[in-house]
mmCIF file of C-alpha atoms in Angstrom:
data_model
loop_
_atom_site.group_PDB
_atom_site.id
_atom_site.type_symbol
_atom_site.label_atom_id
_atom_site.label_comp_id
_atom_site.label_asym_id
_atom_site.label_seq_id
_atom_site.Cartn_x
_atom_site.Cartn_y
_atom_site.Cartn_z
ATOM 1 C CA UNK A 1 -14.841 7.104 -6.156
ATOM 2 C CA UNK A 2 -12.019 4.934 -7.407
ATOM 3 C CA UNK A 3 -11.943 6.859 -10.562
ATOM 4 C CA UNK A 4 -11.861 10.182 -8.565
ATOM 5 C CA UNK A 5 -8.757 8.742 -6.788
ATOM 6 C CA UNK A 6 -7.049 7.929 -10.006
ATOM 7 C CA UNK A 7 -7.664 11.278 -11.659
ATOM 8 C CA UNK A 8 -6.674 13.294 -8.407
ATOM 9 C CA UNK A 9 -3.996 15.775 -8.576
ATOM 10 C CA UNK A 10 -1.594 13.802 -6.217
ATOM 11 C CA UNK A 11 -0.547 16.925 -4.520
ATOM 12 C CA UNK A 12 0.674 16.740 -0.870
ATOM 13 C CA UNK A 13 -2.443 17.827 0.859
ATOM 14 C CA UNK A 14 -4.542 15.415 -0.970
ATOM 15 C CA UNK A 15 -2.748 12.353 0.651
ATOM 16 C CA UNK A 16 -3.773 13.719 4.223
ATOM 17 C CA UNK A 17 -7.565 13.939 3.755
ATOM 18 C CA UNK A 18 -8.917 13.733 0.383
ATOM 19 C CA UNK A 19 -7.564 10.381 -0.986
ATOM 20 C CA UNK A 20 -8.168 8.495 2.366
ATOM 21 C CA UNK A 21 -11.750 9.717 2.607
ATOM 22 C CA UNK A 22 -12.345 8.905 -1.031
ATOM 23 C CA UNK A 23 -10.886 5.444 -0.684
ATOM 24 C CA UNK A 24 -13.004 4.889 2.572
ATOM 25 C CA UNK A 25 -16.099 5.977 0.723
ATOM 26 C CA UNK A 26 -15.301 3.866 -2.296
ATOM 27 C CA UNK A 27 -14.700 0.751 -0.268
ATOM 28 C CA UNK A 28 -17.854 1.309 1.870
ATOM 29 C CA UNK A 29 -20.004 1.477 -1.381
ATOM 30 C CA UNK A 30 -18.304 -1.448 -2.666
ATOM 31 C CA UNK A 31 -19.022 -3.548 0.244
ATOM 32 C CA UNK A 32 -22.641 -2.390 0.446
ATOM 33 C CA UNK A 33 -23.141 -3.077 -3.230
ATOM 34 C CA UNK A 34 -21.660 -6.589 -3.135
ATOM 35 C CA UNK A 35 -23.792 -7.328 0.051
ATOM 36 C CA UNK A 36 -27.019 -6.142 -1.575
ATOM 37 C CA UNK A 37 -26.438 -8.043 -4.841
ATOM 38 C CA UNK A 38 -25.709 -11.145 -2.892
ATOM 39 C CA UNK A 39 -28.843 -10.716 -0.837
ATOM 40 C CA UNK A 40 -31.007 -9.949 -3.915
ATOM 41 C CA UNK A 41 -29.579 -12.922 -5.711
ATOM 42 C CA UNK A 42 -30.271 -15.428 -2.723
ATOM 43 C CA UNK A 43 -33.736 -14.023 -2.086
ATOM 44 C CA UNK A 44 -34.720 -14.158 -5.827
ATOM 45 C CA UNK A 45 -33.391 -17.578 -6.188
ATOM 46 C CA UNK A 46 -35.095 -18.728 -3.065
ATOM 47 C CA UNK A 47 -38.563 -17.291 -4.259
ATOM 48 C CA UNK A 48 -38.132 -19.013 -7.618
ATOM 49 C CA UNK A 49 -37.463 -22.398 -5.980
ATOM 50 C CA UNK A 50 -40.918 -22.172 -4.112
ATOM 51 C CA UNK A 51 -41.211 -25.503 -2.364
ATOM 52 C CA UNK A 52 -39.004 -27.595 -4.670
ATOM 53 C CA UNK A 53 -35.437 -28.142 -3.525
ATOM 54 C CA UNK A 54 -35.396 -25.527 -0.691
ATOM 55 C CA UNK A 55 -33.423 -27.888 1.413
ATOM 56 C CA UNK A 56 -30.607 -27.850 -1.144
ATOM 57 C CA UNK A 57 -30.572 -23.994 -1.593
ATOM 58 C CA UNK A 58 -28.772 -23.212 1.716
ATOM 59 C CA UNK A 59 -25.601 -24.940 0.886
ATOM 60 C CA UNK A 60 -25.602 -23.245 -2.622
ATOM 61 C CA UNK A 61 -25.947 -19.823 -0.808
ATOM 62 C CA UNK A 62 -23.126 -20.863 1.663
ATOM 63 C CA UNK A 63 -20.822 -21.705 -1.222
ATOM 64 C CA UNK A 64 -21.882 -18.485 -3.097
ATOM 65 C CA UNK A 65 -21.066 -16.390 0.020
ATOM 66 C CA UNK A 66 -17.525 -17.915 0.403
ATOM 67 C CA UNK A 67 -15.607 -15.860 -2.143
ATOM 68 C CA UNK A 68 -17.296 -12.604 -0.978
ATOM 69 C CA UNK A 69 -16.363 -13.383 2.598
ATOM 70 C CA UNK A 70 -12.905 -14.086 1.650
ATOM 71 C CA UNK A 71 -12.784 -10.702 -0.181
ATOM 72 C CA UNK A 72 -14.176 -8.958 2.683
ATOM 73 C CA UNK A 73 -11.766 -10.471 5.065
ATOM 74 C CA UNK A 74 -8.788 -9.526 2.843
ATOM 75 C CA UNK A 75 -10.000 -5.941 2.635
ATOM 76 C CA UNK A 76 -10.949 -5.304 6.217
ATOM 77 C CA UNK A 77 -7.497 -4.408 7.519
ATOM 78 C CA UNK A 78 -7.177 -1.778 4.907
ATOM 79 C CA UNK A 79 -10.809 -0.553 5.732
ATOM 80 C CA UNK A 80 -10.058 -0.330 9.527
ATOM 81 C CA UNK A 81 -6.646 1.434 8.825
ATOM 82 C CA UNK A 82 -8.428 4.008 6.747
ATOM 83 C CA UNK A 83 -11.034 4.583 9.434
ATOM 84 C CA UNK A 84 -8.284 5.052 12.050
ATOM 85 C CA UNK A 85 -6.291 7.427 9.677
ATOM 86 C CA UNK A 86 -9.416 9.487 9.139
ATOM 87 C CA UNK A 87 -10.229 9.747 12.655
ATOM 88 C CA UNK A 88 -6.749 10.159 14.046
ATOM 89 C CA UNK A 89 -5.176 13.738 13.904
ATOM 90 C CA UNK A 90 -1.996 13.601 11.946
ATOM 91 C CA UNK A 91 0.533 16.040 13.210
ATOM 92 C CA UNK A 92 1.570 18.614 10.684
ATOM 93 C CA UNK A 93 5.159 19.707 10.098
ATOM 94 C CA UNK A 94 6.207 23.113 11.429
ATOM 95 C CA UNK A 95 8.415 24.048 8.488
ATOM 96 C CA UNK A 96 7.684 24.811 4.829
ATOM 97 C CA UNK A 97 9.157 22.527 2.165
ATOM 98 C CA UNK A 98 11.390 24.039 -0.632
ATOM 99 C CA UNK A 99 10.269 22.671 -3.886
#
């Protein structure tokens, strides 16, 4: 999706619907993929530990989740703005531009 944004035509109509929806889909898939990788890493590590050092695993998981949490917190304002921009009806101009 991010490559589709980079290779778009950058026409006026693309900025209204196409590019925000592509960015919204790209950010959603990025958040889901990061969360699934983090879950699979922690669950795989937890099963490998078996009964040894399970008490020490949870602080490691918390430290591992910290950068991901900071990234998500930094991107959420953009994410909610994109959702709002996609839902909200943007008024169209009533005249035709001379190019």
